[in-house]
Amino acid sequence: MLFLELARVFEKVEGTTKRLEMFEILSSFFKKVSRTEIDETVYFSQEKLVPSFKGIEFNMAEKMVERAIAKASGRKISEVEKLYKKKGDLGLVAEQFLVRKQKTLIPSRKLSITEVYEKLMKIAMVGGAGSVERKIGMLNGLLTHLSSIEARYVVRFVLGRMRLGIGDPTIMDSLSKAVSGDRMKLRPEIERAYNLCSDLALVASTLFKKGVKSLRKFKVQVGSPIRMALAERLPNAKDIIKKIGKCAVETKYDGFRLQIHKKKKGNKIEIFSRNQEQMTHMFPDIIAALKKQIKAESFIIEGEAVGYNEEADELFPFQVTITRKRKHKVKEKAQKLPVVLFSFDILYLNGNDLTQKPYHERGSLLKKIIRKGFVIRLAEKIVTKDPEKLEKFFEENISRGTEGIIAKRLDSGYQAGARNFNWIKLKRSYKSELKDTIDVVIVGYFKGRGKRVKFGIGALLGTVYDKKKDEFKTIARIGSGLSEKKWVEIRKILDKIKVKKKHARVDSLIKADIWCIPKYVFTIKADEITKSPMHTAGKKKNEPGYALRFPRIQGWIRDKKEDDSTTVKEIEKLFRMQKHVSTRFRIKNK
Ligand code: ATP
């Protein structure tokens, strides 16, 4: 299949404002594409060359791409820069400048999806001395073989700014429809396999080449991150025991969730984030400790890494721990800010997949393989069926400054990628008004007024995720919580993913001044969830939607994907919990 056809599909996707249309366009293309090219097509649709856990990046700055465009089109760098300033998108610059050239230079044979993919892969793999010039030369070579519309998407792809925002759920629905004729028929199987390997292109090519039966055989593999199990919420200890009975109650630490894989072959250890990204290079101290403290040939364990304050002998808050997330000066930072890993689960041990084993068995295996030491520890826990004991453990944790507790069903397996009542979190926040945070996806922004005019941004339009519809529904207009410098920074970041119209996966009654693709997640604190006819989150025909009262941003862009943000369903639950708490409070005070 020609890459040109894929580029035309992306153009159609870019043009639609309806999520269903986007899905139809994609599924009919998947149906046509050959079995050997479906994996590359899926990677292109995900806007990545390989899954994030493989850690391969283009490492091409804008300036390098500008030079490649100039060379390929025979223009001066200054001309490229000038048009870029005007258009704000190097993809469009390449498209415009290559139109004329194309007529004279383009050879009659056009490139296939695989050929373009392979050339891009080669560019990404070039490293070391002289790599800047070689990368520019190779991109120039590729661009001279492309038509203008192909160049638009290749340039955007290299810069990581395709601005399509198709999203994994839409791709999974489209794959199901392409193979079975129905959007939902194969979706559970596709999703299960994806949850286990975090590589959607691998899932797609297995489905296309070997059929759905092979998908069912997907197993956990050391080296491929498993999408993490997540926790539901309940408002108090009593409700937790009522729901899951006797359970393990663990301290809820506030740091980085890590999934650590060790292969038997070569004793290779890799660390992945909550988002399946490579974090191995960030934690040399954890790797050294694992080698000393864990007795096993191969394993996959999970835990929370938290900064440790040696002087005060206590854990640092998240804002301090996060400073360990860096690419440079990693060793120096690790010495200044050591971390402790509180391990709480084991998913694989010495060749055996443990995800189907009950929690309590996994827990004893984990305990057995950890040698006592400073860095790797077991998460603190109790096992109880008594709500009072649970409550006491919770209070103790709160007074020690942790976030709260997570209660875990003793007989449950590890359900990759699922948020359900196998794990239930209880945080300090549910005990008063809404203090729990909400993760919103930014879909646009409003230009500033008054003092903010000079920043060009005054507020963000925040949404929560409607899983069933695969849409983002508005819940708040957020205008506080960032410093002046950060407002400018976020505007620049959002401008790089801005789109002309509201994105197809966004449902909004409010009109943002600038729309962008749903990509970045912010944690928001608010005083209360209220009802509002202006917002689409939870809005039904004659009922208003939900809104956040006094929303303010906490921290900075989160390491969560857009479809990992808070869902409309969770908002509904939090709204009910909030009512529940306030009624109890009133009764008590009567
Ligand atoms: P989520 O990860 O559930 O989407 P979130 O990132 O906002 O949401 P929380 O809702 O605060 O985080 O709680 C879940 C997170 O708590 C886990 O993802 C994990 O990082 C962390 N955590 C800390 N201690 C534990 C523990 N003992 N067991 C499981 N998770 C824990």
CSV table of C-alpha atoms in Angstrom, one decimal, residues 337-584:
chain,number,residue,atom,x,y,z
A,337,LEU,CA,18.1,12.6,46.5
A,338,PRO,CA,18.0,8.8,47.2
A,339,VAL,CA,14.8,6.9,46.6
A,340,VAL,CA,13.2,4.0,48.4
A,341,LEU,CA,11.2,1.5,46.4
A,342,PHE,CA,8.1,0.2,48.3
A,343,SER,CA,7.3,-2.9,46.3
A,344,PHE,CA,3.7,-4.1,46.5
A,345,ASP,CA,3.2,-6.7,43.7
A,346,ILE,CA,4.9,-9.4,41.7
A,347,LEU,CA,3.5,-10.4,38.3
A,348,TYR,CA,6.1,-12.8,37.0
A,349,LEU,CA,8.8,-15.0,38.7
A,350,ASN,CA,11.4,-17.3,37.2
A,351,GLY,CA,9.5,-18.1,34.0
A,352,ASN,CA,6.0,-18.2,35.5
A,353,ASP,CA,3.2,-15.7,34.8
A,354,LEU,CA,1.7,-14.9,38.2
A,355,THR,CA,-1.1,-12.5,37.0
A,356,GLN,CA,-3.8,-15.2,37.4
A,357,LYS,CA,-2.6,-16.1,40.9
A,358,PRO,CA,-4.5,-14.5,43.9
A,359,TYR,CA,-3.1,-11.5,45.5
A,360,HIS,CA,-2.2,-13.2,48.8
A,361,GLU,CA,-0.1,-15.8,46.9
A,362,ARG,CA,1.7,-13.1,44.9
A,363,GLY,CA,2.3,-11.3,48.2
A,364,SER,CA,4.0,-14.2,49.8
A,365,LEU,CA,6.2,-14.8,46.8
A,366,LEU,CA,7.2,-11.2,46.8
A,367,LYS,CA,8.2,-11.4,50.4
A,368,LYS,CA,10.2,-14.5,49.9
A,369,ILE,CA,12.5,-13.0,47.2
A,370,ILE,CA,13.3,-9.7,48.8
A,371,ARG,CA,16.4,-9.6,51.0
A,372,LYS,CA,16.4,-7.0,53.7
A,373,GLY,CA,18.1,-3.7,52.7
A,374,PHE,CA,17.7,0.0,52.5
A,375,VAL,CA,16.4,0.7,49.0
A,376,ILE,CA,14.0,-2.2,48.2
A,377,ARG,CA,11.4,-2.7,50.8
A,378,LEU,CA,7.9,-4.2,51.1
A,379,ALA,CA,5.0,-1.8,51.3
A,380,GLU,CA,3.6,-1.8,54.8
A,381,LYS,CA,0.3,-3.6,55.2
A,382,ILE,CA,-2.2,-5.2,57.5
A,383,VAL,CA,-4.8,-7.9,56.7
A,384,THR,CA,-8.2,-7.3,58.3
A,385,LYS,CA,-12.0,-7.7,58.1
A,386,ASP,CA,-12.6,-5.1,60.8
A,387,PRO,CA,-13.6,-1.6,59.5
A,388,GLU,CA,-12.2,-0.1,62.8
A,389,LYS,CA,-8.8,-1.6,62.3
A,390,LEU,CA,-8.8,-0.4,58.7
A,391,GLU,CA,-9.8,3.0,59.9
A,392,LYS,CA,-7.0,3.0,62.5
A,393,PHE,CA,-4.4,2.0,59.9
A,394,PHE,CA,-5.7,4.7,57.6
A,395,GLU,CA,-5.5,7.4,60.4
A,396,GLU,CA,-2.0,6.3,61.3
A,397,ASN,CA,-0.9,6.6,57.7
A,398,ILE,CA,-2.5,10.0,57.4
A,399,SER,CA,-0.7,11.3,60.5
A,400,ARG,CA,2.6,10.0,59.0
A,401,GLY,CA,2.0,12.2,56.0
A,402,THR,CA,1.2,9.5,53.4
A,403,GLU,CA,-1.7,9.8,51.0
A,404,GLY,CA,-3.9,7.2,52.7
A,405,ILE,CA,-4.3,3.5,52.0
A,406,ILE,CA,-5.1,1.0,49.2
A,407,ALA,CA,-7.2,-2.0,50.2
A,408,LYS,CA,-6.8,-5.1,48.1
A,409,ARG,CA,-8.9,-8.2,47.6
A,410,LEU,CA,-7.1,-11.2,48.8
A,411,ASP,CA,-8.4,-13.6,46.1
A,412,SER,CA,-8.0,-11.4,43.0
A,413,GLY,CA,-5.6,-11.9,40.1
A,414,TYR,CA,-3.7,-8.9,38.7
A,415,GLN,CA,-6.0,-7.4,36.1
A,416,ALA,CA,-3.8,-5.6,33.6
A,417,GLY,CA,-5.1,-2.1,32.6
A,418,ALA,CA,-8.3,-2.5,34.7
A,419,ARG,CA,-9.7,-0.1,37.2
A,420,ASN,CA,-12.0,-2.1,39.5
A,421,PHE,CA,-12.8,-3.0,43.1
A,422,ASN,CA,-9.9,-5.4,43.4
A,423,TRP,CA,-8.0,-2.4,44.6
A,424,ILE,CA,-9.8,0.4,46.5
A,425,LYS,CA,-8.1,3.7,47.5
A,426,LEU,CA,-9.1,5.7,50.5
A,427,LYS,CA,-7.5,9.1,50.8
A,428,ARG,CA,-7.7,11.7,53.5
A,429,SER,CA,-9.5,13.9,51.1
A,430,TYR,CA,-12.8,12.0,51.0
A,431,LYS,CA,-13.3,12.8,54.6
A,432,SER,CA,-14.1,16.5,54.1
A,433,GLU,CA,-15.3,18.3,51.0
A,434,LEU,CA,-13.9,17.4,47.6
A,435,LYS,CA,-10.2,17.5,48.1
A,436,ASP,CA,-9.4,14.6,45.9
A,437,THR,CA,-7.8,15.7,42.7
A,438,ILE,CA,-9.1,15.2,39.2
A,439,ASP,CA,-7.0,14.6,36.2
A,440,VAL,CA,-8.3,16.6,33.2
A,441,VAL,CA,-7.3,16.6,29.6
A,442,ILE,CA,-6.8,20.0,28.0
A,443,VAL,CA,-8.6,20.5,24.7
A,444,GLY,CA,-8.1,24.2,24.2
A,445,TYR,CA,-7.5,27.5,25.8
A,446,PHE,CA,-8.8,31.0,26.1
A,447,LYS,CA,-6.8,34.1,25.3
A,448,GLY,CA,-6.0,36.2,28.3
A,449,ARG,CA,-7.8,39.3,29.5
A,450,GLY,CA,-6.4,42.2,31.6
A,451,LYS,CA,-3.0,41.3,33.0
A,452,ARG,CA,-2.9,38.0,31.0
A,453,VAL,CA,-3.2,39.6,27.6
A,454,LYS,CA,0.5,39.8,27.2
A,455,PHE,CA,0.8,36.0,27.8
A,456,GLY,CA,-1.8,35.2,25.1
A,457,ILE,CA,-3.5,32.8,27.4
A,458,GLY,CA,-5.9,33.2,30.3
A,459,ALA,CA,-7.5,29.9,31.0
A,460,LEU,CA,-7.6,26.3,29.9
A,461,LEU,CA,-10.6,24.2,28.8
A,462,GLY,CA,-10.5,21.0,30.9
A,463,THR,CA,-12.3,17.8,30.1
A,464,VAL,CA,-12.8,14.3,31.5
A,465,TYR,CA,-13.0,11.1,29.6
A,466,ASP,CA,-16.2,9.3,28.5
A,467,LYS,CA,-14.9,5.8,28.0
A,468,LYS,CA,-18.0,4.4,26.3
A,469,LYS,CA,-18.1,7.1,23.6
A,470,ASP,CA,-14.3,7.6,23.5
A,471,GLU,CA,-15.0,11.4,23.9
A,472,PHE,CA,-13.7,14.2,26.1
A,473,LYS,CA,-16.4,16.1,27.9
A,474,THR,CA,-15.8,19.5,29.3
A,475,ILE,CA,-15.9,20.0,33.1
A,476,ALA,CA,-14.0,23.2,33.8
A,477,ARG,CA,-12.5,26.4,32.6
A,478,ILE,CA,-9.2,26.6,34.6
A,479,GLY,CA,-7.5,29.9,35.1
A,480,SER,CA,-5.4,29.5,38.2
A,481,GLY,CA,-2.6,27.5,39.7
A,482,LEU,CA,0.3,28.4,37.3
A,483,SER,CA,3.0,31.0,37.6
A,484,GLU,CA,3.3,33.6,34.9
A,485,LYS,CA,6.2,31.8,33.4
A,486,LYS,CA,4.3,28.5,33.3
A,487,TRP,CA,1.3,30.1,31.6
A,488,VAL,CA,3.5,31.2,28.8
A,489,GLU,CA,5.2,27.8,28.6
A,490,ILE,CA,1.8,26.0,28.5
A,491,ARG,CA,0.6,28.3,25.7
A,492,LYS,CA,3.7,27.4,23.6
A,493,ILE,CA,3.2,23.7,24.3
A,494,LEU,CA,-0.4,23.8,23.3
A,495,ASP,CA,0.3,25.9,20.2
A,496,LYS,CA,2.4,23.0,18.9
A,497,ILE,CA,-0.7,20.8,18.9
A,498,LYS,CA,-3.3,23.3,18.0
A,499,VAL,CA,-6.0,22.5,15.4
A,500,LYS,CA,-8.3,24.7,13.4
A,501,LYS,CA,-11.6,23.3,14.7
A,502,LYS,CA,-12.7,21.4,17.8
A,503,HIS,CA,-11.1,18.0,17.7
A,504,ALA,CA,-13.4,15.1,16.7
A,505,ARG,CA,-13.1,13.4,20.1
A,506,VAL,CA,-14.1,16.5,22.0
A,507,ASP,CA,-17.7,17.3,23.1
A,508,SER,CA,-18.1,20.9,24.1
A,509,LEU,CA,-20.8,23.6,24.2
A,510,ILE,CA,-18.1,26.1,25.1
A,511,LYS,CA,-16.0,27.6,22.3
A,512,ALA,CA,-12.3,27.8,23.1
A,513,ASP,CA,-10.3,30.5,21.4
A,514,ILE,CA,-7.7,28.0,20.4
A,515,TRP,CA,-8.5,24.3,20.1
A,516,CYS,CA,-5.9,21.6,20.5
A,517,ILE,CA,-5.8,17.8,20.3
A,518,PRO,CA,-6.6,16.1,23.6
A,519,LYS,CA,-3.2,15.1,24.8
A,520,TYR,CA,-2.0,16.8,27.9
A,521,VAL,CA,-3.3,15.9,31.4
A,522,PHE,CA,-3.2,18.2,34.4
A,523,THR,CA,-4.1,17.4,38.0
A,524,ILE,CA,-6.8,19.8,39.2
A,525,LYS,CA,-7.9,20.6,42.7
A,526,ALA,CA,-11.4,22.0,43.2
A,527,ASP,CA,-13.6,22.9,46.1
A,528,GLU,CA,-16.6,21.0,44.9
A,529,ILE,CA,-18.3,19.2,42.0
A,530,THR,CA,-21.4,21.1,41.0
A,531,LYS,CA,-24.0,20.9,38.2
A,532,SER,CA,-23.8,23.2,35.3
A,533,PRO,CA,-25.7,23.4,32.0
A,534,MET,CA,-22.5,24.8,30.3
A,535,HIS,CA,-20.6,21.6,30.6
A,536,THR,CA,-21.0,18.3,28.8
A,537,ALA,CA,-19.5,15.9,31.4
A,538,GLY,CA,-22.4,13.7,32.5
A,539,LYS,CA,-24.9,15.9,30.7
A,540,LYS,CA,-28.1,14.1,29.7
A,541,LYS,CA,-30.9,15.4,27.6
A,542,ASN,CA,-32.7,17.5,30.2
A,543,GLU,CA,-30.1,17.4,32.9
A,544,PRO,CA,-27.1,19.6,33.4
A,545,GLY,CA,-23.5,18.3,33.3
A,546,TYR,CA,-20.9,18.5,36.0
A,547,ALA,CA,-18.6,21.3,36.7
A,548,LEU,CA,-15.7,22.0,39.1
A,549,ARG,CA,-16.0,24.9,41.5
A,550,PHE,CA,-12.8,27.0,41.9
A,551,PRO,CA,-10.6,24.7,39.8
A,552,ARG,CA,-6.9,25.2,40.1
A,553,ILE,CA,-3.9,23.4,38.6
A,554,GLN,CA,-1.6,21.4,40.7
A,555,GLY,CA,1.9,20.7,39.5
A,556,TRP,CA,2.6,20.4,35.8
A,557,ILE,CA,1.7,18.1,32.9
A,558,ARG,CA,1.2,14.6,34.2
A,559,ASP,CA,2.8,11.4,32.9
A,560,LYS,CA,-0.7,10.0,32.0
A,561,LYS,CA,-2.2,9.4,28.6
A,562,GLU,CA,-5.3,11.2,27.6
A,563,ASP,CA,-7.5,8.2,28.0
A,564,ASP,CA,-6.1,7.6,31.5
A,565,SER,CA,-7.5,10.8,32.8
A,566,THR,CA,-10.5,10.9,35.3
A,567,THR,CA,-13.6,9.5,33.6
A,568,VAL,CA,-17.1,10.9,33.6
A,569,LYS,CA,-18.1,7.8,35.6
A,570,GLU,CA,-15.6,8.6,38.3
A,571,ILE,CA,-16.9,12.2,38.5
A,572,GLU,CA,-20.4,10.8,39.0
A,573,LYS,CA,-19.2,8.7,41.8
A,574,LEU,CA,-17.2,11.5,43.4
A,575,PHE,CA,-20.3,13.7,43.2
A,576,ARG,CA,-22.3,11.1,45.0
A,577,MET,CA,-19.5,10.6,47.6
A,578,GLN,CA,-19.4,14.3,48.2
A,579,LYS,CA,-23.1,14.4,48.8
A,580,HIS,CA,-22.8,11.3,51.1
A,581,VAL,CA,-20.1,12.9,53.2
A,582,SER,CA,-21.9,16.2,53.5
A,583,THR,CA,-25.2,14.6,54.5
A,584,ARG,CA,-23.5,12.6,57.2
